[in-house]
mmCIF file of C-alpha atoms in Angstrom:
data_model
loop_
_atom_site.group_PDB
_atom_site.id
_atom_site.type_symbol
_atom_site.label_atom_id
_atom_site.label_comp_id
_atom_site.label_asym_id
_atom_site.label_seq_id
_atom_site.Cartn_x
_atom_site.Cartn_y
_atom_site.Cartn_z
ATOM 1 C CA UNK A 1 0.225 -0.400 0.283
ATOM 2 C CA UNK A 2 1.356 3.340 -0.648
ATOM 3 C CA UNK A 3 2.330 5.367 2.001
ATOM 4 C CA UNK A 4 0.501 7.303 3.947
ATOM 5 C CA UNK A 5 0.132 10.985 2.767
ATOM 6 C CA UNK A 6 2.073 13.596 5.700
ATOM 7 C CA UNK A 7 -0.793 15.669 7.657
ATOM 8 C CA UNK A 8 0.618 19.442 5.806
ATOM 9 C CA UNK A 9 3.437 19.639 2.869
ATOM 10 C CA UNK A 10 5.938 21.008 3.431
ATOM 11 C CA UNK A 11 6.044 25.230 2.734
ATOM 12 C CA UNK A 12 7.284 26.594 -0.501
ATOM 13 C CA UNK A 13 10.516 28.151 0.028
ATOM 14 C CA UNK A 14 9.698 31.990 -0.006
ATOM 15 C CA UNK A 15 11.480 33.852 -2.736
ATOM 16 C CA UNK A 16 14.446 35.527 -2.159
ATOM 17 C CA UNK A 17 13.843 39.554 -1.577
ATOM 18 C CA UNK A 18 15.217 41.864 -3.745
ATOM 19 C CA UNK A 19 18.472 42.833 -2.759
ATOM 20 C CA UNK A 20 18.645 46.722 -2.225
ATOM 21 C CA UNK A 21 20.179 48.624 -4.939
ATOM 22 C CA UNK A 22 24.020 49.789 -4.223
ATOM 23 C CA UNK A 23 24.027 53.368 -3.210
ATOM 24 C CA UNK A 24 24.998 55.607 -5.045
ATOM 25 C CA UNK A 25 22.970 54.830 -8.024
ATOM 26 C CA UNK A 26 21.790 56.296 -11.147
ATOM 27 C CA UNK A 27 17.853 55.698 -11.735
ATOM 28 C CA UNK A 28 16.954 54.319 -15.016
ATOM 29 C CA UNK A 29 13.731 55.312 -16.694
ATOM 30 C CA UNK A 30 11.165 54.445 -19.631
ATOM 31 C CA UNK A 31 9.055 57.454 -21.284
ATOM 32 C CA UNK A 32 5.928 56.132 -21.160
ATOM 33 C CA UNK A 33 4.297 58.951 -22.365
ATOM 34 C CA UNK A 34 4.831 61.804 -23.841
ATOM 35 C CA UNK A 35 1.734 64.594 -24.268
ATOM 36 C CA UNK A 36 1.635 68.109 -25.545
ATOM 37 C CA UNK A 37 2.187 70.794 -22.573
ATOM 38 C CA UNK A 38 1.292 75.240 -22.508
ATOM 39 C CA UNK A 39 4.791 75.701 -23.795
ATOM 40 C CA UNK A 40 3.756 79.923 -21.785
ATOM 41 C CA UNK A 41 4.198 78.208 -18.760
ATOM 42 C CA UNK A 42 7.332 78.944 -16.585
ATOM 43 C CA UNK A 43 6.738 76.041 -14.583
ATOM 44 C CA UNK A 44 7.544 75.928 -11.333
ATOM 45 C CA UNK A 45 5.893 73.921 -9.096
ATOM 46 C CA UNK A 46 3.822 70.067 -10.021
ATOM 47 C CA UNK A 47 1.837 68.224 -8.503
ATOM 48 C CA UNK A 48 -0.881 65.413 -9.167
ATOM 49 C CA UNK A 49 -3.512 64.332 -6.523
ATOM 50 C CA UNK A 50 -6.667 64.575 -5.295
ATOM 51 C CA UNK A 51 -8.927 67.877 -4.038
ATOM 52 C CA UNK A 52 -10.943 65.581 -2.025
ATOM 53 C CA UNK A 53 -11.599 61.847 -1.104
ATOM 54 C CA UNK A 54 -13.933 61.872 -4.029
ATOM 55 C CA UNK A 55 -12.386 63.957 -5.987
ATOM 56 C CA UNK A 56 -10.585 63.076 -9.765
ATOM 57 C CA UNK A 57 -6.863 62.663 -9.739
ATOM 58 C CA UNK A 58 -6.176 66.496 -10.830
ATOM 59 C CA UNK A 59 -2.569 67.782 -11.919
ATOM 60 C CA UNK A 60 -1.606 70.819 -10.065
ATOM 61 C CA UNK A 61 0.406 73.160 -11.905
ATOM 62 C CA UNK A 62 2.457 76.957 -10.405
ATOM 63 C CA UNK A 63 3.390 78.944 -13.306
ATOM 64 C CA UNK A 64 5.622 82.814 -12.261
ATOM 65 C CA UNK A 65 7.218 85.062 -13.802
ATOM 66 C CA UNK A 66 7.068 88.753 -12.982
ATOM 67 C CA UNK A 67 9.943 90.200 -15.259
ATOM 68 C CA UNK A 68 9.027 93.996 -17.341
ATOM 69 C CA UNK A 69 7.492 92.870 -20.710
ATOM 70 C CA UNK A 70 6.372 89.642 -19.418
ATOM 71 C CA UNK A 71 3.122 90.322 -17.894
ATOM 72 C CA UNK A 72 2.002 89.436 -15.012
ATOM 73 C CA UNK A 73 1.989 85.351 -15.337
ATOM 74 C CA UNK A 74 1.802 84.140 -11.900
ATOM 75 C CA UNK A 75 -1.075 81.869 -11.672
ATOM 76 C CA UNK A 76 -2.022 78.670 -10.425
ATOM 77 C CA UNK A 77 -4.196 75.938 -12.547
ATOM 78 C CA UNK A 78 -5.910 72.410 -11.715
ATOM 79 C CA UNK A 79 -5.082 70.591 -14.882
ATOM 80 C CA UNK A 80 -7.286 67.296 -16.372
ATOM 81 C CA UNK A 81 -4.777 64.518 -15.990
ATOM 82 C CA UNK A 82 -5.010 63.316 -19.361
ATOM 83 C CA UNK A 83 -5.875 66.280 -21.489
ATOM 84 C CA UNK A 84 -3.667 68.732 -20.277
ATOM 85 C CA UNK A 85 -6.620 71.164 -20.344
ATOM 86 C CA UNK A 86 -6.823 74.092 -18.095
ATOM 87 C CA UNK A 87 -10.266 73.319 -15.175
ATOM 88 C CA UNK A 88 -9.604 76.257 -13.319
ATOM 89 C CA UNK A 89 -7.036 78.591 -12.549
ATOM 90 C CA UNK A 90 -6.169 81.504 -10.254
ATOM 91 C CA UNK A 91 -4.192 84.997 -10.783
ATOM 92 C CA UNK A 92 -1.699 86.020 -8.796
ATOM 93 C CA UNK A 93 -1.019 89.597 -8.173
ATOM 94 C CA UNK A 94 0.988 91.408 -10.167
ATOM 95 C CA UNK A 95 4.503 91.786 -8.286
ATOM 96 C CA UNK A 96 4.281 87.651 -7.276
ATOM 97 C CA UNK A 97 6.216 85.574 -8.581
ATOM 98 C CA UNK A 98 4.787 82.019 -7.802
ATOM 99 C CA UNK A 99 6.983 78.923 -7.484
ATOM 100 C CA UNK A 100 5.932 75.786 -5.378
ATOM 101 C CA UNK A 101 2.864 74.054 -4.914
ATOM 102 C CA UNK A 102 1.230 70.641 -2.705
ATOM 103 C CA UNK A 103 -1.850 69.477 -2.384
ATOM 104 C CA UNK A 104 -2.634 67.994 1.673
ATOM 105 C CA UNK A 105 -6.008 67.929 3.329
ATOM 106 C CA UNK A 106 -8.050 69.511 0.844
ATOM 107 C CA UNK A 107 -5.737 72.470 0.436
ATOM 108 C CA UNK A 108 -3.172 73.424 -1.861
ATOM 109 C CA UNK A 109 0.072 75.563 -0.461
ATOM 110 C CA UNK A 110 2.239 77.607 -2.607
ATOM 111 C CA UNK A 111 5.250 79.582 -2.355
ATOM 112 C CA UNK A 112 5.931 83.315 -2.933
ATOM 113 C CA UNK A 113 10.243 83.815 -4.889
ATOM 114 C CA UNK A 114 12.100 86.062 -3.013
ATOM 115 C CA UNK A 115 9.498 85.963 -0.170
ATOM 116 C CA UNK A 116 8.358 84.187 3.538
ATOM 117 C CA UNK A 117 4.409 83.776 1.687
ATOM 118 C CA UNK A 118 2.953 81.119 2.180
ATOM 119 C CA UNK A 119 -0.258 81.125 -0.236
ATOM 120 C CA UNK A 120 -3.340 78.541 1.375
ATOM 121 C CA UNK A 121 -5.938 77.814 -1.257
ATOM 122 C CA UNK A 122 -9.602 75.592 -1.414
ATOM 123 C CA UNK A 123 -7.999 73.226 -3.641
ATOM 124 C CA UNK A 124 -10.939 72.498 -5.256
ATOM 125 C CA UNK A 125 -12.306 75.989 -6.566
ATOM 126 C CA UNK A 126 -8.573 77.640 -6.141
ATOM 127 C CA UNK A 127 -9.742 79.842 -3.954
ATOM 128 C CA UNK A 128 -7.898 81.947 -1.797
ATOM 129 C CA UNK A 129 -8.422 80.862 2.230
ATOM 130 C CA UNK A 130 -5.668 82.599 3.566
ATOM 131 C CA UNK A 131 -2.239 84.323 3.088
ATOM 132 C CA UNK A 132 0.777 82.400 6.088
ATOM 133 C CA UNK A 133 4.453 83.146 6.728
ATOM 134 C CA UNK A 134 7.432 80.529 6.362
ATOM 135 C CA UNK A 135 11.053 80.948 7.852
ATOM 136 C CA UNK A 136 12.569 81.756 4.129
ATOM 137 C CA UNK A 137 13.017 84.465 2.989
ATOM 138 C CA UNK A 138 12.428 82.911 -0.159
ATOM 139 C CA UNK A 139 10.093 79.741 -2.011
ATOM 140 C CA UNK A 140 11.599 77.791 -4.452
ATOM 141 C CA UNK A 141 10.604 74.532 -4.145
ATOM 142 C CA UNK A 142 7.440 72.499 -2.015
ATOM 143 C CA UNK A 143 6.392 69.254 -1.148
ATOM 144 C CA UNK A 144 5.190 67.276 1.928
ATOM 145 C CA UNK A 145 5.110 64.179 3.773
ATOM 146 C CA UNK A 146 1.532 63.793 4.979
ATOM 147 C CA UNK A 147 1.848 65.809 7.897
ATOM 148 C CA UNK A 148 4.022 68.920 7.397
ATOM 149 C CA UNK A 149 5.479 70.668 4.765
ATOM 150 C CA UNK A 150 8.421 70.720 3.093
ATOM 151 C CA UNK A 151 10.741 73.742 1.739
ATOM 152 C CA UNK A 152 13.200 74.708 -0.428
ATOM 153 C CA UNK A 153 15.170 77.906 -1.137
ATOM 154 C CA UNK A 154 17.974 76.772 -3.684
ATOM 155 C CA UNK A 155 19.913 76.187 -0.761
ATOM 156 C CA UNK A 156 21.814 72.552 0.284
ATOM 157 C CA UNK A 157 19.571 72.800 3.497
ATOM 158 C CA UNK A 158 15.618 71.677 3.291
ATOM 159 C CA UNK A 159 12.943 72.636 6.622
ATOM 160 C CA UNK A 160 9.719 71.470 7.862
ATOM 161 C CA UNK A 161 6.982 73.248 8.556
ATOM 162 C CA UNK A 162 3.846 72.645 10.340
ATOM 163 C CA UNK A 163 1.061 73.666 8.189
ATOM 164 C CA UNK A 164 -0.864 74.797 11.311
ATOM 165 C CA UNK A 165 1.695 76.960 12.852
ATOM 166 C CA UNK A 166 4.336 77.714 9.674
ATOM 167 C CA UNK A 167 6.123 79.995 10.790
ATOM 168 C CA UNK A 168 8.385 77.862 12.550
ATOM 169 C CA UNK A 169 10.856 75.292 11.683
ATOM 170 C CA UNK A 170 10.093 71.779 13.058
ATOM 171 C CA UNK A 171 13.348 70.385 11.715
ATOM 172 C CA UNK A 172 16.049 71.200 8.451
ATOM 173 C CA UNK A 173 17.192 68.907 6.403
ATOM 174 C CA UNK A 174 21.620 69.137 5.197
ATOM 175 C CA UNK A 175 21.346 67.473 1.892
ATOM 176 C CA UNK A 176 24.611 66.011 0.556
ATOM 177 C CA UNK A 177 26.555 63.608 -1.683
ATOM 178 C CA UNK A 178 29.641 61.520 -0.850
ATOM 179 C CA UNK A 179 30.737 64.565 1.507
ATOM 180 C CA UNK A 180 29.748 67.938 -0.553
ATOM 181 C CA UNK A 181 26.876 69.741 -0.401
ATOM 182 C CA UNK A 182 24.563 69.654 -2.813
ATOM 183 C CA UNK A 183 22.965 73.204 -3.678
ATOM 184 C CA UNK A 184 20.266 74.931 -6.063
ATOM 185 C CA UNK A 185 17.801 72.377 -4.281
ATOM 186 C CA UNK A 186 14.305 73.429 -6.395
ATOM 187 C CA UNK A 187 11.406 71.410 -7.101
ATOM 188 C CA UNK A 188 10.585 69.019 -4.407
ATOM 189 C CA UNK A 189 8.721 65.563 -4.278
ATOM 190 C CA UNK A 190 7.824 62.939 -1.500
ATOM 191 C CA UNK A 191 7.910 59.407 -2.717
ATOM 192 C CA UNK A 192 7.970 56.553 -0.104
ATOM 193 C CA UNK A 193 10.100 58.515 2.610
ATOM 194 C CA UNK A 194 12.820 59.926 -0.104
ATOM 195 C CA UNK A 195 12.638 63.380 -1.349
ATOM 196 C CA UNK A 196 13.347 63.926 -5.249
ATOM 197 C CA UNK A 197 14.633 67.245 -5.883
ATOM 198 C CA UNK A 198 15.503 68.978 -9.027
ATOM 199 C CA UNK A 199 18.743 70.759 -9.109
ATOM 200 C CA UNK A 200 18.188 74.779 -11.035
ATOM 201 C CA UNK A 201 19.829 74.384 -14.438
ATOM 202 C CA UNK A 202 20.987 71.632 -14.492
ATOM 203 C CA UNK A 203 19.021 68.014 -16.021
ATOM 204 C CA UNK A 204 19.022 65.911 -12.849
ATOM 205 C CA UNK A 205 16.760 64.908 -10.079
ATOM 206 C CA UNK A 206 18.137 63.772 -7.102
ATOM 207 C CA UNK A 207 16.460 60.784 -4.943
ATOM 208 C CA UNK A 208 17.306 61.856 -1.215
ATOM 209 C CA UNK A 209 17.151 59.565 1.573
ATOM 210 C CA UNK A 210 15.931 60.535 5.784
ATOM 211 C CA UNK A 211 19.556 61.120 6.756
ATOM 212 C CA UNK A 212 19.845 64.206 3.861
ATOM 213 C CA UNK A 213 22.126 61.623 1.759
ATOM 214 C CA UNK A 214 21.641 62.305 -2.091
ATOM 215 C CA UNK A 215 21.437 57.986 -2.528
ATOM 216 C CA UNK A 216 20.652 57.920 -6.817
ATOM 217 C CA UNK A 217 20.545 60.265 -9.565
ATOM 218 C CA UNK A 218 17.936 60.759 -13.004
ATOM 219 C CA UNK A 219 19.113 62.436 -15.487
ATOM 220 C CA UNK A 220 16.834 63.714 -18.001
ATOM 221 C CA UNK A 221 19.005 65.040 -20.756
ATOM 222 C CA UNK A 222 17.185 62.596 -23.207
ATOM 223 C CA UNK A 223 14.244 64.383 -22.013
ATOM 224 C CA UNK A 224 15.641 68.227 -22.307
ATOM 225 C CA UNK A 225 16.336 67.235 -26.184
ATOM 226 C CA UNK A 226 12.806 66.706 -26.809
ATOM 227 C CA UNK A 227 11.352 69.566 -26.694
ATOM 228 C CA UNK A 228 10.867 72.416 -29.134
ATOM 229 C CA UNK A 229 11.882 75.428 -28.498
ATOM 230 C CA UNK A 230 10.370 77.024 -31.418
ATOM 231 C CA UNK A 231 7.583 77.347 -30.000
ATOM 232 C CA UNK A 232 7.995 79.067 -26.434
ATOM 233 C CA UNK A 233 7.474 82.405 -25.675
ATOM 234 C CA UNK A 234 10.554 84.980 -26.004
ATOM 235 C CA UNK A 235 13.304 83.838 -23.580
ATOM 236 C CA UNK A 236 13.068 85.770 -20.296
ATOM 237 C CA UNK A 237 16.698 85.309 -19.388
ATOM 238 C CA UNK A 238 19.806 86.196 -21.376
ATOM 239 C CA UNK A 239 21.432 82.882 -20.260
ATOM 240 C CA UNK A 240 17.942 81.058 -19.872
ATOM 241 C CA UNK A 241 18.086 77.403 -21.453
ATOM 242 C CA UNK A 242 14.699 75.525 -20.679
ATOM 243 C CA UNK A 243 15.750 73.946 -17.753
ATOM 244 C CA UNK A 244 13.957 70.862 -16.185
ATOM 245 C CA UNK A 245 11.466 72.254 -13.233
ATOM 246 C CA UNK A 246 8.193 70.052 -12.482
ATOM 247 C CA UNK A 247 8.003 66.631 -11.220
ATOM 248 C CA UNK A 248 5.455 65.013 -9.399
ATOM 249 C CA UNK A 249 5.308 61.293 -8.651
ATOM 250 C CA UNK A 250 1.571 59.209 -9.874
ATOM 251 C CA UNK A 251 0.477 58.101 -7.065
ATOM 252 C CA UNK A 252 -0.662 54.077 -7.111
ATOM 253 C CA UNK A 253 0.780 53.722 -10.230
ATOM 254 C CA UNK A 254 3.552 50.513 -8.946
ATOM 255 C CA UNK A 255 7.073 51.275 -10.342
ATOM 256 C CA UNK A 256 7.343 54.855 -9.390
ATOM 257 C CA UNK A 257 5.933 56.845 -12.088
ATOM 258 C CA UNK A 258 6.695 60.398 -12.396
ATOM 259 C CA UNK A 259 5.697 63.797 -14.586
ATOM 260 C CA UNK A 260 8.462 65.722 -15.721
ATOM 261 C CA UNK A 261 8.790 69.211 -17.262
ATOM 262 C CA UNK A 262 10.049 72.296 -17.566
ATOM 263 C CA UNK A 263 9.754 76.170 -18.034
ATOM 264 C CA UNK A 264 8.726 77.269 -21.083
ATOM 265 C CA UNK A 265 8.613 73.349 -21.952
ATOM 266 C CA UNK A 266 5.863 72.374 -24.879
ATOM 267 C CA UNK A 267 5.807 68.346 -23.082
ATOM 268 C CA UNK A 268 5.235 66.806 -20.412
ATOM 269 C CA UNK A 269 6.525 63.352 -19.947
ATOM 270 C CA UNK A 270 5.307 60.075 -18.314
ATOM 271 C CA UNK A 271 8.347 57.867 -17.027
ATOM 272 C CA UNK A 272 8.510 55.274 -15.203
ATOM 273 C CA UNK A 273 11.435 53.613 -13.007
ATOM 274 C CA UNK A 274 13.034 50.802 -14.101
ATOM 275 C CA UNK A 275 15.825 49.215 -12.328
ATOM 276 C CA UNK A 276 19.593 51.543 -10.890
ATOM 277 C CA UNK A 277 23.368 51.375 -11.826
ATOM 278 C CA UNK A 278 25.963 51.891 -9.348
ATOM 279 C CA UNK A 279 28.139 55.498 -9.856
ATOM 280 C CA UNK A 280 31.294 54.019 -11.452
ATOM 281 C CA UNK A 281 32.517 57.681 -11.390
ATOM 282 C CA UNK A 282 31.181 60.046 -8.623
ATOM 283 C CA UNK A 283 33.296 63.262 -10.005
ATOM 284 C CA UNK A 284 31.732 62.418 -13.212
ATOM 285 C CA UNK A 285 28.047 62.919 -11.761
ATOM 286 C CA UNK A 286 29.425 65.734 -9.594
ATOM 287 C CA UNK A 287 30.190 67.302 -12.816
ATOM 288 C CA UNK A 288 27.088 66.689 -14.230
ATOM 289 C CA UNK A 289 24.217 67.236 -11.646
ATOM 290 C CA UNK A 290 25.740 69.726 -9.373
ATOM 291 C CA UNK A 291 26.270 73.267 -9.077
#
């Protein structure tokens, strides 16, 4: 007769966990989609979020420019995620240079360049609710970690403030890469415990861990080559070179997927992270991605 079957089969071996990438690393990615983008946008902030629990996911953007001869070009807008069509917008004052934005708990927060002003809007209607102040002398990039707002001012230090009391700093985060401070931190995005920050006038995005160390870099140079400068307005600065400025994460996409655009870019790119490659030449990365 056959031997009795065991009461239970031995458990199947668990799959081996994916080893963490070797730090530091370059982030590899594929372009998932390229869509038309308004080339008149002097993009400062980019965010993909819901204005309320039952609201559709929208794209929020901030455009800023106050130079003589270019009109009052600072405003915030809500756009359809697929078509890019504007759903709602609010104009800023003539002297206000709009900067980074983030959506948290039904409110949209916006920074103003060369100012300590923090504007607070209703995220659905974009109606201004109140104007607060933050500790920095100038606001650049803005994101949140679900509870605190995180601000950049172009230096190598990010600050955290509580939305209920934004005038007080909760903590500071000094950003470094292999022993060197990383300055010109601009547009920010918070993704799964990491901060992504584009470097002003560089086609690079730094991935920053909770200690402030840049563990990875994303080189978006190929995206920069795909825009058509001929459809953009006249250059507002003599040394202007259509820099990357605008990073947002697509929520619930599985692998990290980002929306990336820039100042006066006529395209918005959806990219998907596919893996990492260990950095062999740290100095070459410094030369390419750091100021």
